[in-house]
Amino acid sequence: MSTENKAQDPMEFMRSMWSKMGFSLPGMVTPTLDVDELDKRIADMKAVENWLKMNLSSLQMATQGLEMQRATIATMQAMSKLAAEGGKAPEGEASQPNPFASSMWPWNLMQNAAEQAKAKAEAAPAQASPAKSKAKDGK
């Protein structure tokens, strides 16, 4: 008679089927009522969640690094293309001098700034001297 009761109980039938396969019945089918077991499962799930968050952050940082690398390479290619063309603007665009045409562009840039500062310094006393001569003539 005991075998007849087991056959009629669906949960027991499922347990016997799962145990014949070599592993126990999954927890979703028979949830546990043990609080300690639930705490352990919650702690395990939180550990997996934190691990996944860490991997997501690493993936995002790697993606941003690759995007920055791509932008840098694209900029350098555009600059070298401009330098190879010798500063010629495409048709329909205003022509501007290309500061990257020379390999010594930083030196040229500093030289131009120094020349402009020298010209301003020479122009300042020349403008001040006519004002002084007018002041002397007025006395």
mmCIF file of C-alpha atoms in Angstrom:
data_model
loop_
_atom_site.group_PDB
_atom_site.id
_atom_site.type_symbol
_atom_site.label_atom_id
_atom_site.label_comp_id
_atom_site.label_asym_id
_atom_site.label_seq_id
_atom_site.Cartn_x
_atom_site.Cartn_y
_atom_site.Cartn_z
ATOM 1 C CA MET A 1 0.000 0.000 0.000
ATOM 2 C CA SER A 2 2.809 2.391 0.642
ATOM 3 C CA THR A 3 3.877 2.176 -2.994
ATOM 4 C CA GLU A 4 0.384 3.159 -4.113
ATOM 5 C CA ASN A 5 0.512 6.383 -1.994
ATOM 6 C CA LYS A 6 3.891 7.336 -3.481
ATOM 7 C CA ALA A 7 2.559 6.936 -6.997
ATOM 8 C CA GLN A 8 -0.379 9.209 -6.260
ATOM 9 C CA ASP A 9 1.748 12.005 -4.672
ATOM 10 C CA PRO A 10 3.000 14.181 -7.596
ATOM 11 C CA MET A 11 5.881 15.701 -5.601
ATOM 12 C CA GLU A 12 7.149 12.297 -4.623
ATOM 13 C CA PHE A 13 6.853 11.159 -8.228
ATOM 14 C CA MET A 14 8.955 14.175 -9.348
ATOM 15 C CA ARG A 15 11.564 13.494 -6.657
ATOM 16 C CA SER A 16 11.908 9.916 -7.730
ATOM 17 C CA MET A 17 12.289 10.966 -11.390
ATOM 18 C CA TRP A 18 14.972 13.573 -10.582
ATOM 19 C CA SER A 19 16.868 11.250 -8.250
ATOM 20 C CA LYS A 20 17.091 8.589 -10.955
ATOM 21 C CA MET A 21 18.875 11.138 -13.170
ATOM 22 C CA GLY A 22 21.656 11.526 -10.623
ATOM 23 C CA PHE A 23 20.923 14.948 -9.154
ATOM 24 C CA SER A 24 18.463 16.331 -6.672
ATOM 25 C CA LEU A 25 15.274 18.219 -7.346
ATOM 26 C CA PRO A 26 15.930 21.917 -8.142
ATOM 27 C CA GLY A 27 15.172 24.508 -5.479
ATOM 28 C CA MET A 28 12.591 26.284 -7.655
ATOM 29 C CA VAL A 29 10.321 23.262 -7.609
ATOM 30 C CA THR A 30 10.639 22.688 -3.873
ATOM 31 C CA PRO A 31 11.494 26.015 -2.190
ATOM 32 C CA THR A 32 13.264 25.794 1.119
ATOM 33 C CA LEU A 33 11.752 27.026 4.334
ATOM 34 C CA ASP A 34 15.096 27.221 6.123
ATOM 35 C CA VAL A 35 16.014 30.867 6.855
ATOM 36 C CA ASP A 36 19.740 30.100 7.048
ATOM 37 C CA GLU A 37 19.647 28.462 3.628
ATOM 38 C CA LEU A 38 17.821 31.485 2.217
ATOM 39 C CA ASP A 39 20.413 33.852 3.757
ATOM 40 C CA LYS A 40 23.175 31.784 2.146
ATOM 41 C CA ARG A 41 21.465 31.946 -1.250
ATOM 42 C CA ILE A 42 20.922 35.716 -0.914
ATOM 43 C CA ALA A 43 24.586 36.208 -0.031
ATOM 44 C CA ASP A 44 25.617 34.094 -3.037
ATOM 45 C CA MET A 45 23.352 36.057 -5.366
ATOM 46 C CA LYS A 46 24.722 39.387 -4.085
ATOM 47 C CA ALA A 47 28.271 38.145 -4.607
ATOM 48 C CA VAL A 48 27.422 37.222 -8.205
ATOM 49 C CA GLU A 49 25.710 40.610 -8.688
ATOM 50 C CA ASN A 50 28.801 42.474 -7.441
ATOM 51 C CA TRP A 51 31.046 40.375 -9.668
ATOM 52 C CA LEU A 52 28.868 41.180 -12.684
ATOM 53 C CA LYS A 53 28.873 44.910 -11.815
ATOM 54 C CA MET A 54 32.664 44.840 -11.592
ATOM 55 C CA ASN A 55 32.892 43.149 -14.995
ATOM 56 C CA LEU A 56 30.443 45.674 -16.456
ATOM 57 C CA SER A 57 32.577 48.554 -15.151
ATOM 58 C CA SER A 58 35.705 46.965 -16.623
ATOM 59 C CA LEU A 59 33.958 46.508 -19.954
ATOM 60 C CA GLN A 60 32.774 50.131 -19.985
ATOM 61 C CA MET A 61 36.263 51.409 -19.189
ATOM 62 C CA ALA A 62 37.779 49.269 -21.939
ATOM 63 C CA THR A 63 35.190 50.565 -24.407
ATOM 64 C CA GLN A 64 35.879 54.183 -23.456
ATOM 65 C CA GLY A 65 39.612 53.597 -23.812
ATOM 66 C CA LEU A 66 39.131 52.187 -27.299
ATOM 67 C CA GLU A 67 36.896 55.124 -28.252
ATOM 68 C CA MET A 68 39.556 57.580 -27.082
ATOM 69 C CA GLN A 69 42.231 55.658 -28.982
ATOM 70 C CA ARG A 70 40.086 55.732 -32.127
ATOM 71 C CA ALA A 71 39.470 59.484 -31.817
ATOM 72 C CA THR A 72 43.187 60.143 -31.324
ATOM 73 C CA ILE A 73 44.175 58.063 -34.332
ATOM 74 C CA ALA A 74 41.505 59.690 -36.518
ATOM 75 C CA THR A 75 42.741 63.149 -35.487
ATOM 76 C CA MET A 76 46.361 62.263 -36.181
ATOM 77 C CA GLN A 77 45.423 60.857 -39.597
ATOM 78 C CA ALA A 78 43.508 64.038 -40.452
ATOM 79 C CA MET A 79 46.454 66.194 -39.356
ATOM 80 C CA SER A 80 48.944 64.172 -41.392
ATOM 81 C CA LYS A 81 46.621 64.350 -44.414
ATOM 82 C CA LEU A 82 46.539 68.140 -44.077
ATOM 83 C CA ALA A 83 50.313 68.256 -43.758
ATOM 84 C CA ALA A 84 50.755 66.035 -46.823
ATOM 85 C CA GLU A 85 48.461 68.277 -48.867
ATOM 86 C CA GLY A 86 50.537 71.286 -47.892
ATOM 87 C CA GLY A 87 47.642 73.229 -46.421
ATOM 88 C CA LYS A 88 45.557 73.237 -49.591
ATOM 89 C CA ALA A 89 41.884 73.571 -48.758
ATOM 90 C CA PRO A 90 39.314 71.486 -50.630
ATOM 91 C CA GLU A 91 37.316 73.249 -53.340
ATOM 92 C CA GLY A 92 34.709 75.649 -52.020
ATOM 93 C CA GLU A 93 36.464 76.240 -48.679
ATOM 94 C CA ALA A 94 38.557 79.233 -47.683
ATOM 95 C CA SER A 95 42.277 78.588 -47.811
ATOM 96 C CA GLN A 96 44.043 78.941 -44.486
ATOM 97 C CA PRO A 97 47.724 78.529 -43.795
ATOM 98 C CA ASN A 98 48.488 75.109 -42.422
ATOM 99 C CA PRO A 99 50.555 75.326 -39.223
ATOM 100 C CA PHE A 100 51.341 71.592 -39.485
ATOM 101 C CA ALA A 101 52.933 71.781 -42.941
ATOM 102 C CA SER A 102 56.422 72.121 -41.495
ATOM 103 C CA SER A 103 57.971 69.652 -39.117
ATOM 104 C CA MET A 104 59.192 72.625 -37.099
ATOM 105 C CA TRP A 105 55.762 74.173 -36.529
ATOM 106 C CA PRO A 106 56.250 74.678 -32.749
ATOM 107 C CA TRP A 107 59.447 76.596 -33.407
ATOM 108 C CA ASN A 108 57.790 78.697 -36.115
ATOM 109 C CA LEU A 109 54.843 79.402 -33.853
ATOM 110 C CA MET A 110 57.136 80.624 -31.050
ATOM 111 C CA GLN A 111 59.163 82.713 -33.508
ATOM 112 C CA ASN A 112 56.027 84.423 -34.826
ATOM 113 C CA ALA A 113 54.852 85.181 -31.288
ATOM 114 C CA ALA A 114 58.258 86.660 -30.401
ATOM 115 C CA GLU A 115 58.272 88.817 -33.550
ATOM 116 C CA GLN A 116 54.777 90.100 -32.802
ATOM 117 C CA ALA A 117 55.741 90.961 -29.213
ATOM 118 C CA LYS A 118 58.848 92.797 -30.464
ATOM 119 C CA ALA A 119 56.794 94.765 -32.994
ATOM 120 C CA LYS A 120 54.313 95.788 -30.285
ATOM 121 C CA ALA A 121 57.160 96.862 -27.989
ATOM 122 C CA GLU A 122 58.712 99.004 -30.754
ATOM 123 C CA ALA A 123 55.348 100.544 -31.640
ATOM 124 C CA ALA A 124 54.544 101.556 -28.054
ATOM 125 C CA PRO A 125 57.424 104.126 -27.633
ATOM 126 C CA ALA A 126 56.776 105.521 -31.127
ATOM 127 C CA GLN A 127 53.164 106.252 -30.195
ATOM 128 C CA ALA A 128 54.138 107.769 -26.838
ATOM 129 C CA SER A 129 56.753 110.184 -28.296
ATOM 130 C CA PRO A 130 54.303 112.295 -30.440
ATOM 131 C CA ALA A 131 52.093 112.740 -27.393
ATOM 132 C CA LYS A 132 55.091 114.031 -25.382
ATOM 133 C CA SER A 133 56.096 116.471 -28.129
ATOM 134 C CA LYS A 134 52.581 117.916 -28.239
ATOM 135 C CA ALA A 135 52.620 118.347 -24.475
ATOM 136 C CA LYS A 136 55.948 120.250 -24.664
ATOM 137 C CA ASP A 137 54.683 122.523 -27.469
ATOM 138 C CA GLY A 138 51.593 123.419 -25.471
ATOM 139 C CA LYS A 139 53.602 124.775 -22.486
#
